[in-house]
Amino acid sequence: MIAVFEAGSFRSPSAATRLLGFFFLGSAAEAVQRVAVLWVSYELTGNAMVTGAMGAAAYVPGVVLGLLLRKKADAGQAARLLALTNWVLFTGSSALALVWAAKLPQEAILGAFALVQCSLSVVKTLNKAYVGRFIRRQFASANGVRVRERATSMALIGGLVGGGSAGLLLDTIEAGPCFGVAALLYLLSLLAVRRIATERTAPERARSGTESGESGEARASAASKPPPVSTSALRMILLYSIPSSGALPFISTVTVALTQTVAPGSSTFYSILTVAGTCGGFLAGIVLSSGRLPSAVILSAALVTGGLLTAGLVSTRWQPTVVLLMLLLSMALTAHTMVMQVLTNQAPPEDQVGRFTVVRNSVAGLAKGGFALLAGWLVESAGLTVAGLVLAAVLGVFGIVWWNVRQRAEIKELIRVD
């Protein structure tokens, strides 16, 4: 993986290692915190709607901010801005650890959960734009595709470690240590990205004729620029960011209820399902980055496959089958999400990558929040099985319609890697 980053403009292999470390540590921290927040929310209230609302809080505020600030997403030095925004994540996790240690009332704990989830939403929206700009401006088109895929794979490994650790802590101790571990991991990721920002800005300041801290990035190699993309293709990328992006938090929300149905009261089985889902995402990253499964095939088959797997997941109660279906479902949905992320980086003109990334992530964030709320409402009002079948139908419709989309050829060209 490091060899790909060295092909860019880093001055040393250690800088590439720190970038990978940023993805790993940040994702591990987010997974630890997410698992703890969703599980504790359900344990305190016994209400899937509350769980869905907590999931939605991690996405919806970022949608609003993204739409308001989308024109500023291409300003500033990306690596330095990443360091600044990650202070917010560290502060939020630290606050949750203190709130839990103080044994505050249930309402205060849930309020703190919601506030921190909202801050996470805002930071994630900004960070995705900054990372997208950083990768796009430092690597040629083909390398940029591989960098995005492999960095996402490293993030999935972090999610796997974080999700498994959270389940272990919940089962053996309590939720408090989860928030402390998340804070520590966010701090380490912050240190990693600060080193990258420092290492890159020193030579940039020495260059003459620069107009801003970002100019060094703008002067990176422009070889292998992608062909111009039609407005209709960009709109189709936004539209098809909805199903897979929304389905993943939908599944995360119903996983708590699924656990209580298949293995009542078992945080261990909840952790197993979380790890299985993350493993599926990791396998998707391996398949994509190795080229074993073309991205065009994923675009054509992942959503329909995801619909069938979702129907099976909510219709069975045998634990081994549930775990296997969770792994395969996560693999299909994550693969589709990763391809859409690559398209987000490669489709727009280079000077509009940050803006388009924010718009796309606002669309995806709205889908995530809406699907999480829908999942909680459906589980409470109609039951787990109906909730799953509704998601299966949505994925199936999107998947079938894709086969007749006239922009398919144009979009596939963007993800062709020679």
XYZ file of C-alpha atoms in Angstrom:
418
model
C 0.000 0.000 0.000
C 2.796 2.445 0.858
C 4.269 2.192 -2.617
C 1.204 3.855 -4.054
C 1.598 6.853 -1.782
C 5.289 7.157 -2.551
C 4.357 7.639 -6.185
C 2.934 11.006 -5.153
C 4.747 14.015 -3.746
C 5.527 12.867 -0.210
C 9.109 13.462 0.850
C 9.489 10.233 2.836
C 7.851 6.854 3.398
C 7.081 7.907 6.982
C 4.652 10.530 5.673
C 2.772 7.846 3.741
C 2.646 5.709 6.862
C 1.176 8.576 8.848
C -1.533 9.149 6.241
C -2.541 5.497 6.431
C -2.394 5.755 10.209
C -4.782 8.701 10.120
C -7.372 6.619 8.257
C -6.888 3.621 10.552
C -6.968 5.473 13.874
C -9.834 7.795 12.995
C -12.022 4.928 11.795
C -11.211 2.828 14.849
C -12.182 5.711 17.128
C -15.428 6.320 15.267
C -16.345 2.619 15.407
C -15.703 2.358 19.159
C -17.825 5.409 19.840
C -20.625 4.458 17.419
C -21.068 0.956 18.839
C -21.149 2.266 22.402
C -23.580 5.108 21.642
C -26.077 2.923 19.762
C -25.966 0.082 22.292
C -26.267 2.321 25.365
C -29.065 4.342 23.745
C -31.129 1.200 23.239
C -30.242 -0.195 26.665
C -31.337 3.021 28.397
C -34.610 3.463 26.518
C -35.532 0.144 24.873
C -36.740 2.239 21.925
C -35.420 1.706 18.396
C -36.558 5.209 17.425
C -34.046 6.679 19.864
C -31.341 4.488 18.374
C -32.307 5.653 14.904
C -32.269 9.288 16.018
C -28.743 8.874 17.403
C -27.670 7.374 14.126
C -29.289 10.211 12.178
C -27.580 12.821 14.361
C -24.245 11.588 13.024
C -25.229 12.644 9.488
C -27.979 15.267 9.209
C -26.194 18.361 10.653
C -23.344 17.773 8.233
C -25.843 17.929 5.376
C -26.965 21.417 6.393
C -23.431 22.684 6.941
C -22.207 21.113 3.716
C -24.827 22.887 1.646
C -24.067 26.216 3.340
C -20.287 25.976 3.017
C -19.888 24.042 -0.214
C -18.353 27.028 -2.054
C -15.564 27.242 0.542
C -14.671 23.553 0.424
C -11.836 24.162 -2.066
C -10.132 26.876 0.006
C -7.250 26.453 2.433
C -4.526 23.858 2.904
C -6.232 20.459 3.151
C -3.841 18.645 5.513
C -3.758 21.536 7.988
C -7.555 21.838 7.985
C -7.830 18.106 8.705
C -5.737 18.633 11.817
C -7.958 21.488 13.001
C -11.254 19.645 12.539
C -10.013 16.554 14.363
C -9.628 18.517 17.572
C -13.443 18.599 17.673
C -13.635 14.786 17.549
C -11.117 14.390 20.372
C -12.980 16.924 22.506
C -16.333 15.218 21.924
C -15.163 11.744 22.926
C -13.417 13.155 25.989
C -16.655 14.901 26.998
C -18.616 11.647 26.700
C -16.103 9.884 28.943
C -16.538 12.609 31.562
C -20.338 12.583 31.305
C -20.438 8.828 31.800
C -17.971 8.935 34.701
C -20.102 11.596 36.424
C -23.126 9.229 36.323
C -25.458 11.955 35.113
C -29.192 11.323 34.585
C -30.359 9.411 31.528
C -31.598 12.571 29.817
C -28.217 14.270 30.174
C -26.399 11.242 28.797
C -28.683 11.029 25.767
C -28.342 14.773 25.226
C -24.558 14.482 25.297
C -24.757 11.582 22.827
C -26.845 13.668 20.432
C -24.580 16.714 20.700
C -21.406 14.730 20.056
C -23.029 12.846 17.185
C -23.962 16.189 15.612
C -20.397 17.458 15.910
C -19.160 14.205 14.361
C -21.497 14.785 11.426
C -20.102 18.255 10.747
C -16.467 17.188 11.011
C -16.955 14.136 8.787
C -18.506 16.300 6.078
C -15.546 18.680 6.115
C -12.939 15.927 6.396
C -14.237 14.042 3.380
C -13.887 17.184 1.269
C -10.368 17.823 2.542
C -9.247 14.233 1.997
C -10.769 14.217 -1.480
C -8.887 17.375 -2.450
C -5.652 16.074 -0.961
C -5.760 12.813 -2.908
C -6.986 14.312 -6.167
C -4.343 17.045 -6.281
C -1.410 14.880 -5.279
C -1.924 11.871 -7.536
C -2.579 11.202 -11.196
C -6.000 9.830 -12.069
C -5.144 6.109 -12.020
C -3.101 6.431 -8.830
C -5.859 8.515 -7.273
C -8.319 5.654 -7.744
C -5.940 3.212 -6.057
C -5.108 5.605 -3.234
C -8.773 6.125 -2.433
C -9.494 2.392 -2.486
C -6.506 1.450 -0.334
C -6.987 4.253 2.140
C -10.596 3.132 2.493
C -9.349 -0.405 3.117
C -7.153 0.895 5.926
C -10.142 2.737 7.360
C -12.145 -0.497 7.259
C -9.403 -2.298 9.184
C -9.643 0.443 11.785
C -13.400 0.000 11.933
C -12.936 -3.743 12.404
C -10.552 -3.253 15.315
C -12.686 -0.509 16.841
C -15.971 -2.396 16.562
C -14.501 -5.553 18.058
C -12.847 -3.645 20.900
C -16.081 -1.835 21.734
C -18.023 -5.080 21.949
C -15.392 -6.578 24.236
C -15.412 -3.534 26.500
C -19.221 -3.435 26.663
C -19.391 -7.124 27.518
C -16.623 -7.170 30.137
C -16.656 -3.684 31.680
C -19.060 -0.899 30.624
C -19.479 1.918 28.128
C -17.206 4.442 29.878
C -13.902 2.932 28.710
C -15.224 2.940 25.122
C -15.410 6.725 25.152
C -11.960 7.002 26.718
C -10.471 4.699 24.088
C -12.192 6.679 21.329
C -10.706 9.920 22.672
C -7.219 8.396 22.754
C -7.511 7.094 19.195
C -8.759 10.462 17.935
C -5.792 12.122 19.626
C -3.364 9.761 17.907
C -5.022 10.357 14.524
C -4.784 14.088 15.146
C -1.054 13.809 15.815
C -0.589 11.793 12.623
C -2.293 14.328 10.384
C -0.553 17.254 12.106
C 2.788 15.713 11.176
C 1.671 15.450 7.549
C 0.574 19.094 7.557
C 3.879 20.235 9.060
C 5.966 18.155 6.697
C 4.156 19.426 3.616
C 3.875 23.103 4.449
C 7.611 23.640 5.067
C 8.666 23.218 1.417
C 5.531 25.005 0.235
C 6.468 28.148 2.171
C 9.857 28.128 0.482
C 8.377 28.246 -3.011
C 8.117 31.655 -4.665
C 5.031 32.996 -6.340
C 2.556 31.137 -4.131
C -0.716 32.870 -3.439
C -1.976 30.579 -0.652
C -0.990 27.572 1.441
C -2.907 25.395 -0.961
C -0.881 26.432 -4.038
C 1.697 23.710 -3.450
C -0.994 21.104 -3.762
C -2.383 22.784 -6.873
C 1.007 22.443 -8.572
C 1.051 18.647 -8.227
C 1.274 16.492 -11.307
C -1.713 16.883 -13.601
C -1.021 13.812 -15.698
C -3.851 11.494 -16.640
C -6.623 14.014 -16.059
C -10.059 12.409 -16.374
C -12.189 13.369 -19.362
C -14.878 16.057 -18.942
C -18.029 14.697 -17.368
C -21.556 15.725 -18.286
C -23.833 17.372 -15.769
C -26.302 14.510 -16.088
C -23.575 12.017 -15.130
C -22.685 14.077 -12.051
C -26.347 14.110 -11.072
C -26.534 10.354 -11.514
C -23.524 9.942 -9.204
C -25.380 11.985 -6.592
C -28.560 9.945 -7.046
C -26.817 6.587 -6.757
C -24.955 7.700 -3.666
C -28.297 7.408 -1.862
C -29.080 3.661 -1.702
C -25.816 2.174 -0.442
C -24.980 5.173 1.777
C -28.414 5.028 3.364
C -28.540 1.251 3.657
C -25.452 0.970 5.859
C -26.807 3.091 8.770
C -30.214 1.467 8.256
C -28.550 -1.891 8.933
C -26.585 -0.436 11.870
C -29.838 0.758 13.421
C -31.701 -2.537 13.032
C -28.663 -4.533 14.199
C -29.457 -3.691 17.822
C -33.046 -4.928 17.431
C -31.807 -7.930 15.452
C -29.464 -8.818 18.304
C -32.253 -8.571 20.849
C -34.355 -10.899 18.657
C -31.701 -13.508 17.863
C -29.674 -13.358 21.119
C -31.596 -11.246 23.692
C -29.400 -9.070 25.913
C -26.137 -10.279 24.397
C -23.705 -7.438 23.740
C -21.264 -10.136 22.646
C -23.459 -11.158 19.712
C -23.984 -7.474 18.908
C -20.204 -7.103 18.774
C -19.937 -10.199 16.564
C -22.430 -8.737 14.104
C -20.574 -5.418 14.141
C -17.267 -7.147 13.464
C -18.855 -9.275 10.733
C -20.151 -6.134 9.060
C -16.750 -4.484 9.254
C -15.041 -7.616 7.925
C -17.406 -7.530 4.970
C -16.391 -3.939 4.312
C -12.720 -4.865 4.597
C -13.155 -7.696 2.111
C -14.861 -5.265 -0.247
C -11.819 -3.016 -0.026
C -9.471 -5.906 -0.790
C -11.523 -7.007 -3.775
C -11.626 -3.487 -5.186
C -8.013 -2.498 -4.582
C -6.695 -5.786 -5.983
C -8.766 -5.447 -9.151
C -10.272 -8.917 -8.758
C -13.759 -7.524 -9.250
C -14.167 -4.577 -11.668
C -15.928 -1.508 -10.345
C -18.334 -1.648 -13.279
C -19.544 -5.066 -12.126
C -20.097 -3.717 -8.624
C -22.197 -0.869 -9.964
C -24.319 -3.346 -11.902
C -24.783 -6.051 -9.268
C -24.156 -4.767 -5.727
C -27.544 -3.174 -5.046
C -29.653 -6.075 -6.274
C -27.413 -8.481 -4.346
C -27.727 -6.285 -1.263
C -31.513 -6.377 -1.510
C -31.591 -10.165 -1.595
C -29.164 -10.451 1.323
C -31.167 -7.956 3.401
C -34.336 -9.992 2.909
C -32.494 -13.094 4.059
C -30.919 -11.334 7.048
C -34.224 -10.294 8.637
C -35.968 -13.573 7.819
C -33.651 -15.984 9.636
C -32.992 -16.480 13.339
C -30.127 -19.003 13.312
C -27.102 -17.139 14.625
C -24.397 -18.482 12.250
C -26.543 -17.670 9.221
C -27.257 -14.177 10.537
C -23.529 -13.518 10.957
C -22.720 -14.810 7.457
C -25.461 -12.758 5.830
C -24.328 -9.654 7.709
C -20.789 -10.125 6.375
C -21.938 -10.596 2.766
C -24.422 -7.723 2.937
C -21.825 -5.335 4.290
C -19.407 -6.449 1.592
C -21.885 -5.671 -1.187
C -23.013 -2.312 0.197
C -19.524 -1.125 1.131
C -18.176 -2.038 -2.300
C -20.859 0.101 -3.924
C -20.188 2.964 -1.502
C -16.450 2.821 -2.233
C -17.025 2.994 -5.976
C -19.249 6.035 -5.485
C -16.518 7.672 -3.389
C -13.992 7.083 -6.152
C -16.389 8.597 -8.688
C -16.832 11.607 -6.414
C -13.085 12.234 -6.565
C -12.643 11.569 -10.283
C -15.744 13.067 -11.894
C -15.693 16.844 -11.273
C -13.110 19.326 -12.598
C -10.025 19.452 -10.379
C -10.782 22.917 -9.009
C -14.275 21.801 -7.949
C -13.437 18.519 -6.208
C -13.989 19.883 -2.710
C -17.299 21.497 -3.646
C -18.668 18.412 -5.376
C -17.449 16.203 -2.529
C -19.365 18.320 -0.023
C -22.518 18.239 -2.155
C -22.260 14.482 -2.670
C -21.604 13.894 1.031
C -24.551 16.130 1.898
C -26.758 13.953 -0.295
C -25.272 10.802 1.224
C -25.572 12.245 4.733
C -29.221 13.075 4.209
C -29.764 9.519 3.001
C -27.949 8.115 6.033
C -29.916 10.189 8.498
C -33.229 9.543 6.774
C -32.635 5.821 6.459
C -31.562 5.563 10.124
C -34.755 7.319 11.264
C -36.836 5.205 8.892
C -35.256 2.034 10.278
C -36.069 2.976 13.858
C -39.655 3.907 12.986
C -40.260 0.738 10.968
C -38.863 -1.538 13.677
C -41.046 0.112 16.317
C -44.220 0.281 14.227
C -44.083 -2.759 11.954
C -41.358 -5.031 13.292
C -37.865 -6.106 12.266
C -38.887 -8.266 9.302
C -40.982 -5.581 7.615
C -38.218 -3.033 8.116
C -35.720 -5.288 6.378
C -38.044 -6.073 3.494
C -38.646 -2.373 2.862
C -34.885 -1.800 2.559
C -34.565 -4.856 0.316
C -37.203 -3.436 -2.025
C -35.497 -0.036 -2.195
C -32.118 -1.571 -3.027
C -33.682 -3.858 -5.614
C -35.452 -1.021 -7.423
C -32.318 1.134 -7.581
C -30.278 -1.831 -8.770
C -32.661 -2.784 -11.570
C -33.096 0.808 -12.762
C -29.301 1.199 -13.033
C -29.226 -1.318 -15.873
C -31.171 1.164 -18.013
C -29.366 4.389 -17.052
C -28.069 6.072 -20.215
C -25.024 7.601 -18.444
C -23.663 4.164 -17.491
C -20.897 4.108 -20.120
C -19.682 7.597 -19.244
C -19.579 6.801 -15.530
C -17.827 3.466 -16.057
C -15.044 5.215 -17.970
C -14.191 7.236 -14.877
C -13.392 4.133 -12.844
C -11.450 2.296 -15.517
C -7.916 1.671 -14.215
C -5.328 0.568 -16.764
